[in-house]
Coordinates of C-alpha atoms in Angstrom, one line a residue:
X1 CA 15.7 164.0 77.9
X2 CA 17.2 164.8 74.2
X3 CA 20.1 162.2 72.7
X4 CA 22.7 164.2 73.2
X5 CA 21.9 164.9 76.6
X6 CA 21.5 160.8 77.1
X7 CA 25.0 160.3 76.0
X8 CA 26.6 163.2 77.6
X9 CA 25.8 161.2 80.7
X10 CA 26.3 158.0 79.7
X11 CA 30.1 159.3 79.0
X12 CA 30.1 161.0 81.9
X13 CA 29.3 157.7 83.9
X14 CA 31.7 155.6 82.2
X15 CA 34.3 158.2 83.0
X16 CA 33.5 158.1 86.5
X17 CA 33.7 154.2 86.3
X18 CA 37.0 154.2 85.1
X19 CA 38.2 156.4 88.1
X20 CA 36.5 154.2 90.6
X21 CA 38.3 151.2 88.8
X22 CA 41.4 152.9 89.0
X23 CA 40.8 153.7 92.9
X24 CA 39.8 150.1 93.4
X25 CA 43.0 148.7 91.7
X26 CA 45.1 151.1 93.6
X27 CA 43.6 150.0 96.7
X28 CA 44.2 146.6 96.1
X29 CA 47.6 147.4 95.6
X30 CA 48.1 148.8 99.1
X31 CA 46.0 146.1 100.6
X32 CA 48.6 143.7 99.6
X33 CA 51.4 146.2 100.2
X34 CA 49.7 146.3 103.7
X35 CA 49.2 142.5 104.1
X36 CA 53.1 141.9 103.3
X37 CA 54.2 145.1 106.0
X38 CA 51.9 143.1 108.5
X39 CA 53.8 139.6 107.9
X40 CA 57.1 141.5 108.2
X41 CA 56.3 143.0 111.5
X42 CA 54.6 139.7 112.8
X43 CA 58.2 138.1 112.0
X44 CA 59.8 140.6 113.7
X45 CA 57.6 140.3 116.8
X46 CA 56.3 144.2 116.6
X47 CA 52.5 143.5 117.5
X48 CA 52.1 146.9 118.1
X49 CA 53.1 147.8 114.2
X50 CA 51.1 145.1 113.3
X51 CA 47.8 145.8 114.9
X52 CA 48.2 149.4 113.8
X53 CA 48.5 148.2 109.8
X54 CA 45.8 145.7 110.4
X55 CA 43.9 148.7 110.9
X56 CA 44.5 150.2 108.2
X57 CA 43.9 146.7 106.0
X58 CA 40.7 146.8 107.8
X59 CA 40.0 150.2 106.4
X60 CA 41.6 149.7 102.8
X61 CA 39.0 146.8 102.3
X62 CA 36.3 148.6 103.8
X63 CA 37.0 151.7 101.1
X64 CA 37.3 148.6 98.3
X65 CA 34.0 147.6 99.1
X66 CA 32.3 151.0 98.8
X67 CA 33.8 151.6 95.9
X68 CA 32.4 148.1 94.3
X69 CA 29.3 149.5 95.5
X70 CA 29.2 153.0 94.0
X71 CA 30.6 151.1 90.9
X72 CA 27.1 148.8 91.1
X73 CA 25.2 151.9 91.6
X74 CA 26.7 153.5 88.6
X75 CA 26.1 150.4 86.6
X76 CA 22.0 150.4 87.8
X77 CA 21.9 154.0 86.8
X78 CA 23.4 153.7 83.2
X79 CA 20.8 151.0 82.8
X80 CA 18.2 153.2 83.9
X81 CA 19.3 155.5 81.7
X82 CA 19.3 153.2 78.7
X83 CA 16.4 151.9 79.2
X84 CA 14.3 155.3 79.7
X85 CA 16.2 156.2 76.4
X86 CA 14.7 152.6 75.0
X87 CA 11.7 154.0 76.2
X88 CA 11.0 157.0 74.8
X89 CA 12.5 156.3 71.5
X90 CA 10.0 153.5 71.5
X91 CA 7.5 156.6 72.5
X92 CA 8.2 158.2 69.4
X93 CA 8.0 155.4 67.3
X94 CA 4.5 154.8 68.3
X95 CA 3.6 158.4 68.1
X96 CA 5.0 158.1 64.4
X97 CA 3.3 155.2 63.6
X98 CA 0.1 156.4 65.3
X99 CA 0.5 159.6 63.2
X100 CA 0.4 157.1 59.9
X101 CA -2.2 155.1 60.9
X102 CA -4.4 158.6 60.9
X103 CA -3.1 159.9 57.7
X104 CA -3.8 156.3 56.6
X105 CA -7.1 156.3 57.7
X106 CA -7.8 160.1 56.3
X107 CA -7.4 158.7 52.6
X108 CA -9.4 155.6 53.1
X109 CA -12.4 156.9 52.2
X110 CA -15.0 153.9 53.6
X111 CA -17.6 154.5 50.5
X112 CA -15.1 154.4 47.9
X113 CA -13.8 151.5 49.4
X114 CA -17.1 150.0 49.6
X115 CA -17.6 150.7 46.0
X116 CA -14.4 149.5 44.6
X117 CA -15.2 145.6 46.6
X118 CA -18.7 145.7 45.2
X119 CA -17.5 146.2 41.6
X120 CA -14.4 143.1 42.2
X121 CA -17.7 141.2 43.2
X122 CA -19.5 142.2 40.4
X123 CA -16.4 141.8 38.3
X124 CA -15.9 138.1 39.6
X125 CA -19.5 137.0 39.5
X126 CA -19.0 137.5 35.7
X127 CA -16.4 135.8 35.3
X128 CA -17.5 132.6 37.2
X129 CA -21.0 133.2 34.5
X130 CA -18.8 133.3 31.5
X131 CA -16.8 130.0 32.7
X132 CA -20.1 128.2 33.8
X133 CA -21.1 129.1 29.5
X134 CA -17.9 128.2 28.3
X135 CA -18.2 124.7 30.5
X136 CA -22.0 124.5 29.2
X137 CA -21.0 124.8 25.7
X138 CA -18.0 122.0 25.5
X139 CA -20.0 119.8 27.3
X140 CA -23.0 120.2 25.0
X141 CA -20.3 119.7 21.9
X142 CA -19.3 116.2 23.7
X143 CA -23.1 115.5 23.9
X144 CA -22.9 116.0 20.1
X145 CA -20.5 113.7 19.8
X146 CA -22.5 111.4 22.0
X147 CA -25.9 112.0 19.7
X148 CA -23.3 111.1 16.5
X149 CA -22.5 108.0 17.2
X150 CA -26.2 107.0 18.3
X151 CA -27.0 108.2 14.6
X152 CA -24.0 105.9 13.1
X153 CA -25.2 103.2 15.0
X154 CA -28.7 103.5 13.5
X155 CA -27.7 103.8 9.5
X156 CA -25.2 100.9 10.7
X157 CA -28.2 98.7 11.6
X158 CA -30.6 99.8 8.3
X159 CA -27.7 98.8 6.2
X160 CA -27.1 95.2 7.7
X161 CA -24.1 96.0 9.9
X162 CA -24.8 95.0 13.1
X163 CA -21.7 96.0 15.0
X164 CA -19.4 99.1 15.4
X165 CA -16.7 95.9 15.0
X166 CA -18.2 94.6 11.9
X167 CA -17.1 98.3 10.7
X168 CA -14.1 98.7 12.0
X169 CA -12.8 95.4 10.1
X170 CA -13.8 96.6 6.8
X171 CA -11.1 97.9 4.6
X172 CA -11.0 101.4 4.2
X173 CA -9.9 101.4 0.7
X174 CA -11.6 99.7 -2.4
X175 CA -9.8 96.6 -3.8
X176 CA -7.6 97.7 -6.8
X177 CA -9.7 97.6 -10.0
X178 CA -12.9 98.3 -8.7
X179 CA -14.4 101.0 -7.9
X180 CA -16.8 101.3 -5.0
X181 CA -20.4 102.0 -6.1
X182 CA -21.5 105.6 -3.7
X183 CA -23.6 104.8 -0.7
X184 CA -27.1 106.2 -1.3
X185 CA -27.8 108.1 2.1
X186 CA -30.4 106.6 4.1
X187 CA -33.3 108.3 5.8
X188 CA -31.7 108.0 8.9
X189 CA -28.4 109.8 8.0
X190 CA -30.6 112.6 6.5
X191 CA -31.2 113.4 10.0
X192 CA -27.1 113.7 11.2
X193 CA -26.8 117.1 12.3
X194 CA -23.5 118.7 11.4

């Protein structure tokens, strides 16, 4: 069943509800029209006239009731209807998307796709190899560092200081008027790598 078809009936139905509200409103109009003739005659004593319209009032109500049931009838129907429509415009969603999965899968060649994760693998081993040198190398320059001050500790000893604190409480400058006599290198500060 095509849209246009779907909605011709769904108007359709909701035209036909409107009539059977209008028949039902009418017909509650006349029951009460019916209820007050019926009162009337009862007042006046005319059982006859009054058994005859509760007949009727037995017959309005009767025809209200079908016509609340043709209404829920029409109301389960246009529900159907909406929902089948649901149904197969969910259909041809999944038909769409089925039909993109396949032109998906068509261009995904499985080789290619192979071959491009084995070069990010490749790529990536690489570049954990480089950090692993670049972390090799600053560590060794720290050991350097280490190896330095082993070396300064050493001359520090040969030349009478026994402490890295006798050192550090020597002036840095020369007093004024004299001039500091150069330090003649010792064999162990021949050996300082630079």
């Amino acid at each position: 069943m095509d849209r246009k078809a779907v909605r011709q009936v769904q108007r359709d139905m909701r035209s036909d509800q409107r009539s059977l509200e209008r028949e039902k409103q009418e017909l509650q109009r006349k029951e009460k029209e019916i209820e007050d003739m019926i009162r009337k005659q009862a007042k006046l004593g005319n059982k006859q006239a009054a058994t005859s319209l509760a007949k009727q009032l037995v017959q309005v109500r009767s025809q209200i009731v079908r016509i609340q049931q043709c209404s829920g009838h029409l109301t389960m129907a246009g529900n159907q209807i909406t929902a089948a429509r649901a149904s197969a415009t969910m259909a041809s969603a999944m038909h769409t998307a089925g039909g993109a999965m396949a032109a998906a899968n068509a261009q995904m060649d499985p080789a290619r796709l192979a071959g491009v994760l084995g070069t990010i693998q490749a790529e990536s081993m690489k570049m954990d190899a480089a950090s692993e040198m670049m972390d090799d190398t600053l560590d060794s320059m720290f050991d350097v560092d280490a190896e330095a001050d082993e070396e300064m500790s050493k001359v520090l000893d040969e030349i009478g200081l026994n402490s890295r604190a006798q050192l550090d409480g020597a002036p840095l400058h020369a007093p004024a008027g004299r001039v500091a006599a150069p330090a003649r290198p010792s064999a162990a500060a021949t050996h300082i790598r630079p």
